[in-house]
Amino acid sequence: MNPPKTATAEQIVIGGSEELISGSEAIAHACRLADVDVITAYPIRPYDTVMQYVSQMISDGDFDCEFIVAESEHSQFEIVKHASAVGARVFVGSSGVGWFYAFEAMAVTAGLRMPMVAMVGNRALDDPGAFGVEHNDALAVRDLGWMLVWVETPQEALDTALIAYRVAEDKRIFLPCAVSCDGAFLTHSQAIVNVPDQATVDSFLPRYDRGDKLLHPDNPITIAPQANEDWVMEIRRQSDAAMRRARGVITEAYEDFGDKFGREQEPFIERYMMEDAEIALVGMGTLALPVKVAVRKMRAEGRKVGFVRVRWFRPFPTEELQDALSDVEAVGVIDRDYGFGSSFHSGVLANELRAALYPVENQPKIVSFIAGLGGREVNTDNVIVIAGMVADAASGGMNDQDTYWIGVRE
Amino acid sequence: MSTGSVEVVYRGIFQKTLAKNICRGVVFAAKKEGKIGTAFGRYSDSPERNGIPAKQFAVVSDTHDELQEHLARYEPDNNDVTIACDDALCKGVESWAWYGLQPINKLLKKGGTLLVTSFQSPNKLINFIHRKGEPYNLALVRAAASFSGLWVYKDDHTDARLLGALAKVAPHIVGIDAICEVIKEQWKDDLKVASARKTYEATETIPVSADQGNEEVPFEFEKPGWKTMEEGLVIRGISAEQQKVEGWEGGYVPTRNPTFKKFSTRTMRPVINFDTCIKCTLCWLQCPDSCFDITPDGLYDANMEACCGCGVCEAVCPVEDCVTMVNEEAFDDNASQWEMWVKDKKGYETWMTEKISDKPPRSHGFHHVGQYAEETADEST
Ligand code: SF4
Ligand code: SF4
């Protein structure tokens, strides 16, 4: 483990600069700046790119951490879980079925209240062997106590990874957090990123302090005992309470981040041209790019269309979405995931949103769209078609109790 | 229109098959009488731990609806009959499910019958059994704590005998003819049928009044709520700090788990001859439950809050007859042997000699090849 960090001249040169980097490299910089103690790796595309950047930084002498190449994703997650128990700040991640191979370890991480931060390079689930983005991998842990956040740009990836450490390691929370980065569109696409300097990061992110839950000979504790029905429900309720508290802690973290780094953003959702919008589109991740372009085009034609990008899926921004969407006539949810056999055969985000908007007074119509699976491009024309269908639903001209696949060959 | 419910309390693993045979026997026999029933184990006892008290139940009803009302429970709490397959269980039931010490008659309904396999006298057992506060009956089947049905242990008919006794004490649940028919069907063994009938005829019940029995308040603790339970699945280690015990200055009594006691886990306990102990520390080192308190004069006293009765101390003690495992029924309390010895060495010797010599057969703990055969051969009743 590293001694407490003091920013060196060399690091300030690396940090506090403008760099042309991909989402994966941005995440690697976040690991370096967070001075992560233990990182575990196992190759799978697109997540493996983070590992390449991290190992480059280590070999260049810019970053000092225990970098362990595990023999599988399951071990990868087990190792960091245990390292987290003994007080190490940890980083881990995977993609697609690799993420699923670690499922057992991931499921217990939340119950054990280990604040690991993971990056999911979102990827379709094999078979068929496919590398492109789908969100079903990360979404699989949505009910297990993992905080989940989706980002759009390399800058947001870096910033959100730092925020993720601050939130996950907050004593009021101690829950794992996964930062989802769309395969290819984010992991492999470069943008100019402001890489902050070490001193600013240190002022924002305190050291991980596990307090009296530290597994250490001087603090003899047992963790993860066997328990029966007389005990388990209370344990689940504790995780529930921590997840409820996460809302406030996330808000605090974004406020402080804005103050320290000068980049203000609304914590849970991004509202794009939502003032006076009659039709709203909703989605997560890099899908935002074609949607924003399409929204601008439609606005230029006088159509009152806006976009809400969901950043945090867990905790789900129920109140923010109610606030943003209760005045619109209809909402089109574009899921880059699927929920076979679910209500209306909709995507995961669409059904979650339907539940969140159920109690609002002027319920908008909600139409579910599945698009961009396996990394297929969602282009601006697709988005304009979607917005047209949502407008039809608003006027009652189209069935809103169904799900529409966009860009699929008949 | 009626429902009958039988609770079978047994020693985990060792008596699992025995308990299963009894419960299934009840359901099969009830079916012969036109009723329907179910047999199930208390799920939280599983996976069973060696010797830890565990439970199975049989519930039979005239109708499906009545039966449903009694299903899907961990512990039916209004049983017509409670069967204890080991008389040491009369001291209480401390489940691996961890909820303190439950009196053996706690889930027995008012006026129900507690049926125990024992060679003890009814009065002796009543002294162990916690006061119920309601009248009930006690019936004994003269038998040891049976291992019947466990791996290679021979069938000693304990299941059939208990079924026969059950038909006597609760004919409204199952009658003896149905029981015999089922035994014949299941085991194809006339001798076993004869055992059931013989026990049926021999079984007598004695009434136990509401205020008879052990006055001790059974050990209990309050389960923490989600706001008070430590988060992160953390269980604090028990501090090695010394407990202050009056009269033990210079000795060492470690702090122990405040909630999990082992009072009813054991069927035997060590009796220690402090006069021959050479203070070699082996029992203290090897005891799996850290039971031994170090006395002010450097001797080793097994603490009965923590002893699970495994017999390791007896096995490792290098001095012959210095540690002797004695049946749990021989003791009325959990008091310190060393304190007794310090107060009155002559008196302790008399007490110890009596305890050691009075060793009825007991199968919990394996001492020599052929032991079980010898024990069951004694059961000519
Ligand atoms: S029988 Fe002896 S070794 Fe076993 S738990 Fe009791 S005191 Fe310890
Ligand atoms: S093992 Fe026997 S001799 Fe050794 S300390 Fe224990 S009781 Fe004494």
PDB file of N, CA, C and O in Angstrom, chain B residues 115-144:
ATOM      1  N   LEU B 115     -43.203 -37.059  25.405  1.00  0.00           N
ATOM      2  CA  LEU B 115     -42.810 -38.472  25.334  1.00  0.00           C
ATOM      3  C   LEU B 115     -41.282 -38.524  25.220  1.00  0.00           C
ATOM      4  O   LEU B 115     -40.713 -37.941  24.301  1.00  0.00           O
ATOM      5  N   VAL B 116     -40.634 -39.200  26.182  1.00  0.00           N
ATOM      6  CA  VAL B 116     -39.174 -39.155  26.242  1.00  0.00           C
ATOM      7  C   VAL B 116     -38.595 -40.563  26.262  1.00  0.00           C
ATOM      8  O   VAL B 116     -39.127 -41.442  26.961  1.00  0.00           O
ATOM      9  N   THR B 117     -37.520 -40.774  25.514  1.00  0.00           N
ATOM     10  CA  THR B 117     -36.802 -42.041  25.676  1.00  0.00           C
ATOM     11  C   THR B 117     -35.800 -41.849  26.797  1.00  0.00           C
ATOM     12  O   THR B 117     -34.962 -40.950  26.732  1.00  0.00           O
ATOM     13  N   SER B 118     -35.911 -42.688  27.834  1.00  0.00           N
ATOM     14  CA  SER B 118     -35.029 -42.474  28.990  1.00  0.00           C
ATOM     15  C   SER B 118     -34.985 -43.700  29.887  1.00  0.00           C
ATOM     16  O   SER B 118     -35.946 -44.468  29.956  1.00  0.00           O
ATOM     17  N   PHE B 119     -33.865 -43.836  30.581  1.00  0.00           N
ATOM     18  CA  PHE B 119     -33.777 -44.828  31.650  1.00  0.00           C
ATOM     19  C   PHE B 119     -33.928 -44.162  33.010  1.00  0.00           C
ATOM     20  O   PHE B 119     -33.801 -44.790  34.042  1.00  0.00           O
ATOM     21  N   GLN B 120     -34.142 -42.858  32.995  1.00  0.00           N
ATOM     22  CA  GLN B 120     -34.256 -42.110  34.253  1.00  0.00           C
ATOM     23  C   GLN B 120     -35.658 -42.271  34.836  1.00  0.00           C
ATOM     24  O   GLN B 120     -36.595 -42.678  34.144  1.00  0.00           O
ATOM     25  N   SER B 121     -35.787 -41.842  36.095  1.00  0.00           N
ATOM     26  CA  SER B 121     -37.120 -41.865  36.694  1.00  0.00           C
ATOM     27  C   SER B 121     -37.870 -40.614  36.247  1.00  0.00           C
ATOM     28  O   SER B 121     -37.245 -39.575  35.985  1.00  0.00           O
ATOM     29  N   PRO B 122     -39.209 -40.713  36.164  1.00  0.00           N
ATOM     30  CA  PRO B 122     -39.985 -39.534  35.746  1.00  0.00           C
ATOM     31  C   PRO B 122     -39.696 -38.322  36.631  1.00  0.00           C
ATOM     32  O   PRO B 122     -39.565 -37.207  36.135  1.00  0.00           O
ATOM     33  N   ASN B 123     -39.560 -38.531  37.926  1.00  0.00           N
ATOM     34  CA  ASN B 123     -39.338 -37.394  38.818  1.00  0.00           C
ATOM     35  C   ASN B 123     -38.032 -36.686  38.531  1.00  0.00           C
ATOM     36  O   ASN B 123     -37.932 -35.475  38.600  1.00  0.00           O
ATOM     37  N   LYS B 124     -37.031 -37.478  38.221  1.00  0.00           N
ATOM     38  CA  LYS B 124     -35.740 -36.874  37.911  1.00  0.00           C
ATOM     39  C   LYS B 124     -35.870 -36.002  36.660  1.00  0.00           C
ATOM     40  O   LYS B 124     -35.358 -34.878  36.619  1.00  0.00           O
ATOM     41  N   LEU B 125     -36.561 -36.517  35.647  1.00  0.00           N
ATOM     42  CA  LEU B 125     -36.721 -35.732  34.413  1.00  0.00           C
ATOM     43  C   LEU B 125     -37.524 -34.468  34.668  1.00  0.00           C
ATOM     44  O   LEU B 125     -37.201 -33.399  34.157  1.00  0.00           O
ATOM     45  N   ILE B 126     -38.577 -34.595  35.496  1.00  0.00           N
ATOM     46  CA  ILE B 126     -39.416 -33.418  35.773  1.00  0.00           C
ATOM     47  C   ILE B 126     -38.577 -32.317  36.424  1.00  0.00           C
ATOM     48  O   ILE B 126     -38.783 -31.123  36.164  1.00  0.00           O
ATOM     49  N   ASN B 127     -37.602 -32.725  37.234  1.00  0.00           N
ATOM     50  CA  ASN B 127     -36.717 -31.717  37.844  1.00  0.00           C
ATOM     51  C   ASN B 127     -35.900 -30.944  36.808  1.00  0.00           C
ATOM     52  O   ASN B 127     -35.539 -29.796  37.027  1.00  0.00           O
ATOM     53  N   PHE B 128     -35.600 -31.591  35.696  1.00  0.00           N
ATOM     54  CA  PHE B 128     -34.844 -30.913  34.628  1.00  0.00           C
ATOM     55  C   PHE B 128     -35.740 -30.018  33.782  1.00  0.00           C
ATOM     56  O   PHE B 128     -35.330 -28.965  33.302  1.00  0.00           O
ATOM     57  N   ILE B 129     -36.956 -30.513  33.557  1.00  0.00           N
ATOM     58  CA  ILE B 129     -37.847 -29.842  32.597  1.00  0.00           C
ATOM     59  C   ILE B 129     -38.358 -28.531  33.181  1.00  0.00           C
ATOM     60  O   ILE B 129     -38.794 -28.482  34.328  1.00  0.00           O
ATOM     61  N   HIS B 130     -38.286 -27.478  32.375  1.00  0.00           N
ATOM     62  CA  HIS B 130     -38.747 -26.177  32.869  1.00  0.00           C
ATOM     63  C   HIS B 130     -40.241 -26.213  33.170  1.00  0.00           C
ATOM     64  O   HIS B 130     -41.014 -26.874  32.481  1.00  0.00           O
ATOM     65  N   ARG B 131     -40.615 -25.460  34.185  1.00  0.00           N
ATOM     66  CA  ARG B 131     -42.028 -25.298  34.538  1.00  0.00           C
ATOM     67  C   ARG B 131     -42.814 -24.790  33.361  1.00  0.00           C
ATOM     68  O   ARG B 131     -42.404 -23.832  32.715  1.00  0.00           O
ATOM     69  N   LYS B 132     -43.953 -25.424  33.097  1.00  0.00           N
ATOM     70  CA  LYS B 132     -44.703 -25.000  31.924  1.00  0.00           C
ATOM     71  C   LYS B 132     -45.730 -23.928  32.235  1.00  0.00           C
ATOM     72  O   LYS B 132     -46.055 -23.094  31.391  1.00  0.00           O
ATOM     73  N   GLY B 133     -46.237 -23.940  33.467  1.00  0.00           N
ATOM     74  CA  GLY B 133     -47.286 -22.971  33.793  1.00  0.00           C
ATOM     75  C   GLY B 133     -48.654 -23.468  33.369  1.00  0.00           C
ATOM     76  O   GLY B 133     -49.668 -22.820  33.594  1.00  0.00           O
ATOM     77  N   GLU B 134     -48.685 -24.638  32.748  1.00  0.00           N
ATOM     78  CA  GLU B 134     -49.944 -25.293  32.357  1.00  0.00           C
ATOM     79  C   GLU B 134     -49.737 -26.787  32.574  1.00  0.00           C
ATOM     80  O   GLU B 134     -48.610 -27.269  32.417  1.00  0.00           O
ATOM     81  N   PRO B 135     -50.771 -27.492  32.902  1.00  0.00           N
ATOM     82  CA  PRO B 135     -50.587 -28.937  33.102  1.00  0.00           C
ATOM     83  C   PRO B 135     -50.348 -29.670  31.787  1.00  0.00           C
ATOM     84  O   PRO B 135     -50.838 -29.253  30.739  1.00  0.00           O
ATOM     85  N   TYR B 136     -49.565 -30.714  31.857  1.00  0.00           N
ATOM     86  CA  TYR B 136     -49.353 -31.586  30.697  1.00  0.00           C
ATOM     87  C   TYR B 136     -49.026 -32.978  31.213  1.00  0.00           C
ATOM     88  O   TYR B 136     -49.033 -33.216  32.434  1.00  0.00           O
ATOM     89  N   ASN B 137     -48.744 -33.898  30.315  1.00  0.00           N
ATOM     90  CA  ASN B 137     -48.442 -35.267  30.735  1.00  0.00           C
ATOM     91  C   ASN B 137     -47.043 -35.660  30.309  1.00  0.00           C
ATOM     92  O   ASN B 137     -46.513 -35.136  29.334  1.00  0.00           O
ATOM     93  N   LEU B 138     -46.493 -36.608  31.070  1.00  0.00           N
ATOM     94  CA  LEU B 138     -45.168 -37.118  30.724  1.00  0.00           C
ATOM     95  C   LEU B 138     -45.280 -38.616  30.516  1.00  0.00           C
ATOM     96  O   LEU B 138     -45.927 -39.317  31.313  1.00  0.00           O
ATOM     97  N   ALA B 139     -44.689 -39.115  29.436  1.00  0.00           N
ATOM     98  CA  ALA B 139     -44.661 -40.564  29.203  1.00  0.00           C
ATOM     99  C   ALA B 139     -43.238 -40.961  28.856  1.00  0.00           C
ATOM    100  O   ALA B 139     -42.537 -40.214  28.167  1.00  0.00           O
ATOM    101  N   LEU B 140     -42.795 -42.102  29.385  1.00  0.00           N
ATOM    102  CA  LEU B 140     -41.426 -42.538  29.121  1.00  0.00           C
ATOM    103  C   LEU B 140     -41.408 -43.829  28.314  1.00  0.00           C
ATOM    104  O   LEU B 140     -42.218 -44.716  28.526  1.00  0.00           O
ATOM    105  N   VAL B 141     -40.483 -43.908  27.388  1.00  0.00           N
ATOM    106  CA  VAL B 141     -40.186 -45.173  26.731  1.00  0.00           C
ATOM    107  C   VAL B 141     -38.797 -45.549  27.208  1.00  0.00           C
ATOM    108  O   VAL B 141     -37.855 -44.748  27.080  1.00  0.00           O
ATOM    109  N   ARG B 142     -38.676 -46.690  27.796  1.00  0.00           N
ATOM    110  CA  ARG B 142     -37.391 -47.062  28.378  1.00  0.00           C
ATOM    111  C   ARG B 142     -36.420 -47.391  27.251  1.00  0.00           C
ATOM    112  O   ARG B 142     -36.457 -48.472  26.658  1.00  0.00           O
ATOM    113  N   ALA B 143     -35.557 -46.454  26.935  1.00  0.00           N
ATOM    114  CA  ALA B 143     -34.585 -46.656  25.855  1.00  0.00           C
ATOM    115  C   ALA B 143     -33.472 -45.632  25.985  1.00  0.00           C
ATOM    116  O   ALA B 143     -33.657 -44.585  26.607  1.00  0.00           O
ATOM    117  N   ALA B 144     -32.335 -45.951  25.386  1.00  0.00           N
ATOM    118  CA  ALA B 144     -31.212 -45.010  25.354  1.00  0.00           C
ATOM    119  C   ALA B 144     -31.451 -43.993  24.239  1.00  0.00           C
ATOM    120  O   ALA B 144     -32.395 -44.123  23.469  1.00  0.00           O
TER     121      ALA B 144
END
